[in-house]
Amino acid sequence: MILKSITPNITEEFFDGSSNFPKEIGDLKLLRKVCRDQIVYYDWDLRFKDKTFASRPDNFGKDEIQVIFNLNQQIDWKVDGREAVNMLPGEVCVFRNKNYATSMNYEPDLNFQFKSLQMTTDFFETLLCRYFSDSQIQMGKELFLTHVTKTAITPDMYRVLSEINGAEKYQEFKSVFIEAKMIELLALVLHGIFYNKSQLIEREKNAPNGRQSDISQIQALHRRIQFNPSDDYKIPELAKSLFMSESKMTRLFRSLYGISIHRYIQNQRLEKAASLISEKKMNVSEAALQSGYNNMSWFSKEFKEKFGVSPKRFSSSQK
């Protein structure tokens, strides 16, 4: 199947592709947030029924810097019909789309999840000039304005992406929160690429007795928890599924992400519960159950420790 473009003309902050994207082709959900018309954030979630080649002949006349975070599937795409890019899960790439044609291949019946930041090249150069020395500005232009550059998505980047998605809980302050988080996210990406390394890559190298295959499995476990925090996770069963001892699995997870598996699961569940309460307007009990909590007293205690308010008070503040 050949699809000329999958980028809709969006004016609202939230766009649900289920009502606009042809059902015979697949499903699309797309969240859009804008930072004072300077940086635009997209959260993509799509699935095609058939193998699909999606292309776009230009970028609507725009000269933009695009930052793409690939979360869960390998993606092959081309820029200007020439530069082939292979994006693996857990990678972020930066490229300048100077009104180029782009194309991408999608395998059938796979859920593709990726997020992106887009800004004009002029604004990106303004940021470089605002925060960096002359030598760093020149390095940045050489890295980002001439070809596609990529690095690993670090735990800090995952954290900020999650915080941007949950910005609605800050109500009238969400605009300034989103702006600050977009700048923070861009800084993390620039740091990773400037030094050709990231916190994740450094920890991989220093992981005690960690073979690359073991590390890859821990990374996959991290992504699984991030996107499915409400699943029933038991340490012995997880270790067995990865063909590791419990001590090795927990040690590697902490060495890569600086947090225990148990604490990471709880953090992701609490973030999901807060998101369900603020975005879906669920009551506290429903949000807790859908986030993996059966004990409401424990949920309330954990929630207050993380967010500083009880779930009940948090829910009341969203109305």
XYZ file of C-alpha atoms in Angstrom:
319
model
C 0.000 0.000 0.000
C 1.239 3.479 -0.838
C 0.058 6.358 1.307
C 1.089 9.834 0.176
C 0.919 11.479 3.597
C -0.103 10.535 7.131
C 0.341 14.014 8.599
C -3.080 15.597 9.189
C -3.728 19.325 9.229
C -4.202 19.794 12.946
C -5.425 22.914 14.683
C -6.661 21.480 18.003
C -4.362 20.378 20.795
C -5.667 16.791 20.689
C -6.486 14.942 17.507
C -8.054 11.476 17.544
C -7.343 9.843 14.222
C -9.983 7.173 14.814
C -12.591 9.522 13.360
C -10.506 10.915 10.496
C -8.042 8.198 9.548
C -9.560 5.654 7.108
C -10.424 2.473 9.020
C -9.591 0.334 6.012
C -5.993 1.550 6.305
C -5.496 1.320 10.069
C -5.667 3.373 13.261
C -4.042 6.649 14.236
C -4.044 8.616 17.474
C -2.105 11.832 17.689
C -1.532 14.247 20.561
C -0.259 17.739 19.755
C 1.090 20.403 22.114
C 2.439 23.814 21.118
C 4.980 25.994 22.929
C 4.153 29.637 21.977
C 4.124 28.676 18.290
C 7.865 27.998 18.507
C 8.126 24.299 19.352
C 5.462 21.735 18.450
C 5.273 18.351 20.192
C 3.593 15.315 18.628
C 2.819 11.963 20.247
C 2.106 9.343 17.557
C 0.392 5.983 18.019
C -0.473 4.200 14.763
C -1.034 0.797 13.211
C -1.498 -0.201 9.563
C -3.433 -3.250 8.395
C -1.144 -3.821 5.384
C 2.496 -3.168 4.673
C 2.529 0.553 3.924
C 4.894 2.939 2.203
C 4.085 6.458 3.403
C 5.576 9.420 1.614
C 5.330 13.184 1.609
C 6.600 15.224 -1.367
C 7.689 18.236 0.725
C 7.422 19.856 4.147
C 4.759 22.411 3.217
C 7.520 24.899 2.361
C 8.950 24.825 5.910
C 12.600 24.704 6.918
C 12.489 22.842 10.262
C 14.554 20.961 12.778
C 12.784 17.725 13.683
C 13.654 15.577 16.702
C 12.130 12.084 16.580
C 12.011 9.644 19.515
C 11.440 6.076 18.332
C 9.887 4.045 21.155
C 9.019 0.543 20.112
C 9.582 -0.587 16.488
C 12.385 -0.503 13.967
C 11.646 2.162 11.354
C 13.306 2.662 7.968
C 12.879 5.994 6.247
C 14.493 8.346 3.764
C 15.094 12.079 3.685
C 15.102 13.876 0.336
C 15.002 10.474 -1.378
C 18.696 9.991 -0.637
C 19.712 9.688 2.990
C 18.497 6.363 4.355
C 17.925 6.243 8.102
C 17.472 3.110 10.183
C 15.884 3.948 13.524
C 15.946 1.305 16.226
C 13.682 1.295 19.285
C 15.183 3.503 21.964
C 16.878 5.906 19.558
C 16.336 9.624 19.002
C 17.396 11.386 15.817
C 17.717 15.044 14.852
C 17.561 16.271 11.288
C 16.880 19.385 9.281
C 13.924 19.095 6.950
C 14.577 21.887 4.467
C 11.285 21.279 2.671
C 12.541 17.818 1.719
C 10.528 14.852 0.543
C 10.396 12.092 3.169
C 9.227 8.494 3.090
C 8.858 5.674 5.594
C 8.029 1.954 5.525
C 5.558 0.462 8.001
C 5.144 -3.271 8.567
C 1.550 -4.529 8.971
C -0.216 -5.187 12.271
C 2.479 -3.543 14.383
C 1.861 -0.730 16.829
C 4.272 2.143 16.051
C 4.844 4.653 18.831
C 7.077 7.674 18.455
C 7.191 11.259 19.637
C 8.660 14.321 17.980
C 9.636 17.947 18.494
C 9.524 20.364 15.562
C 10.747 23.957 15.353
C 11.884 26.314 12.626
C 15.574 26.163 11.810
C 15.808 29.887 12.606
C 14.461 29.300 16.117
C 16.825 26.353 16.639
C 19.784 28.527 15.655
C 18.511 31.213 18.042
C 18.593 28.656 20.873
C 22.150 27.669 19.966
C 23.253 31.309 19.988
C 21.445 31.957 23.268
C 23.042 29.166 25.274
C 26.338 28.099 23.662
C 29.800 29.405 22.888
C 30.891 30.194 19.322
C 32.740 26.872 18.990
C 29.736 24.920 20.287
C 27.401 26.825 17.957
C 29.565 25.869 14.995
C 29.682 22.249 16.141
C 25.896 22.237 16.538
C 25.338 23.580 13.050
C 27.709 21.002 11.574
C 25.974 18.196 13.455
C 22.329 19.120 12.947
C 21.955 21.257 9.848
C 23.620 19.021 7.267
C 22.628 15.421 7.987
C 20.634 13.110 10.261
C 22.235 12.557 13.674
C 21.071 10.170 16.378
C 21.809 8.884 19.867
C 20.134 6.778 22.577
C 16.992 7.877 24.418
C 18.143 8.187 28.027
C 16.046 7.573 31.156
C 15.912 11.353 31.676
C 14.474 11.803 28.169
C 11.826 9.142 28.853
C 10.965 10.963 32.084
C 10.494 14.338 30.379
C 8.414 12.807 27.561
C 6.115 11.324 30.181
C 5.908 14.656 32.030
C 4.928 16.509 28.841
C 2.108 14.023 28.249
C 0.827 14.570 31.784
C 1.055 18.382 31.731
C -2.740 18.834 31.927
C -2.659 18.214 35.663
C -1.015 21.632 36.080
C -4.165 23.324 34.735
C -3.607 27.021 33.955
C 0.151 26.587 34.452
C 0.482 23.836 31.855
C 1.734 26.185 29.100
C 4.772 27.357 31.033
C 5.359 23.781 32.261
C 5.273 22.413 28.696
C 7.623 25.127 27.452
C 10.150 24.396 30.205
C 9.970 20.651 29.564
C 10.422 21.043 25.798
C 13.573 23.096 26.360
C 14.793 20.542 28.928
C 14.141 17.697 26.485
C 15.994 19.472 23.695
C 18.937 20.093 26.044
C 19.124 16.380 26.910
C 19.138 15.426 23.223
C 21.821 17.985 22.369
C 23.971 16.761 25.255
C 23.678 13.160 24.089
C 24.668 14.006 20.521
C 27.322 16.640 21.316
C 29.321 14.088 23.268
C 28.321 11.084 21.166
C 27.239 9.374 24.344
C 24.428 9.373 26.872
C 23.756 8.269 30.398
C 22.336 5.045 28.998
C 25.352 4.323 26.801
C 27.789 5.077 29.619
C 25.951 2.783 31.971
C 25.881 0.006 29.380
C 29.662 0.104 29.211
C 29.997 0.071 32.995
C 27.279 -2.459 33.769
C 28.876 -5.157 35.960
C 29.447 -8.335 33.990
C 26.702 -7.284 31.574
C 26.752 -8.836 28.109
C 25.160 -6.700 25.391
C 22.369 -9.264 24.916
C 21.550 -9.064 28.642
C 21.492 -5.272 28.474
C 19.191 -5.351 25.449
C 16.751 -7.521 27.385
C 16.796 -5.120 30.330
C 16.135 -2.231 27.952
C 13.179 -4.135 26.504
C 11.881 -4.788 30.036
C 12.197 -1.079 30.829
C 10.114 -0.180 27.754
C 7.537 -2.849 28.586
C 7.043 -1.432 32.090
C 6.905 2.116 30.757
C 4.102 1.384 28.309
C 2.279 -1.302 30.335
C 2.770 -0.364 34.003
C -0.467 -1.987 35.166
C 0.659 -5.518 34.210
C 1.247 -7.968 37.045
C 5.035 -7.931 37.448
C 6.694 -10.498 39.707
C 10.476 -10.402 40.044
C 10.989 -14.209 39.969
C 8.850 -14.595 36.842
C 10.538 -11.654 35.108
C 13.989 -13.057 35.829
C 12.954 -16.469 34.570
C 11.563 -14.990 31.334
C 14.918 -13.238 30.728
C 16.942 -16.372 31.626
C 18.711 -14.453 34.396
C 19.019 -14.794 38.127
C 16.944 -12.331 40.138
C 20.078 -10.687 41.531
C 21.619 -10.216 38.078
C 18.427 -8.804 36.577
C 17.851 -6.323 39.423
C 21.525 -5.308 39.484
C 21.622 -4.642 35.742
C 18.361 -2.693 35.825
C 19.648 -0.427 38.584
C 23.024 0.040 36.877
C 21.300 1.140 33.640
C 18.535 3.324 35.066
C 19.636 4.288 38.585
C 16.427 2.947 40.143
C 15.148 -0.427 41.317
C 12.673 -2.373 39.188
C 10.081 -2.211 41.957
C 10.392 1.567 42.361
C 10.253 2.122 38.603
C 7.058 0.051 38.324
C 5.444 2.047 41.140
C 6.487 5.377 39.609
C 5.041 4.448 36.227
C 1.799 3.226 37.783
C 1.421 6.449 39.748
C 2.102 8.560 36.643
C -0.534 6.570 34.785
C -3.050 6.994 37.600
C -2.470 10.760 37.684
C -2.877 10.900 33.915
C -6.149 8.918 34.032
C -7.534 11.212 36.696
C -6.539 14.443 34.954
C -7.004 13.515 31.276
C -9.730 10.844 31.327
C -11.547 12.319 34.347
C -11.729 8.915 36.054
C -12.500 8.694 39.732
C -9.714 7.677 42.099
C -10.762 4.039 42.485
C -11.050 3.446 38.731
C -7.692 5.093 38.063
C -6.007 3.029 40.770
C -7.404 -0.254 39.454
C -6.479 0.532 35.841
C -2.973 1.444 36.955
C -2.371 -1.881 38.678
C -3.333 -1.123 42.297
C -5.754 -3.326 44.240
C -4.971 -1.938 47.692
C -6.436 1.579 47.920
C -4.683 2.407 51.201
C -1.309 1.545 49.698
C -2.166 3.473 46.540
C -3.115 6.584 48.538
C 0.098 6.397 50.576
C 2.314 5.997 47.462
C 0.445 8.705 45.556
C 0.826 11.272 48.332
C 4.528 10.489 48.724
C 5.123 11.067 44.996
C 2.883 14.057 44.276
C 2.586 15.693 47.691
C -1.222 15.508 47.799
C -3.723 12.730 48.348
C -5.397 11.177 45.277
C -8.742 12.550 46.444
C -7.440 16.107 46.685
C -5.615 15.748 43.385
C -8.845 14.581 41.737
C -10.774 17.513 43.190
C -8.202 19.964 41.824
C -8.799 18.665 38.277
C -12.497 19.579 38.254
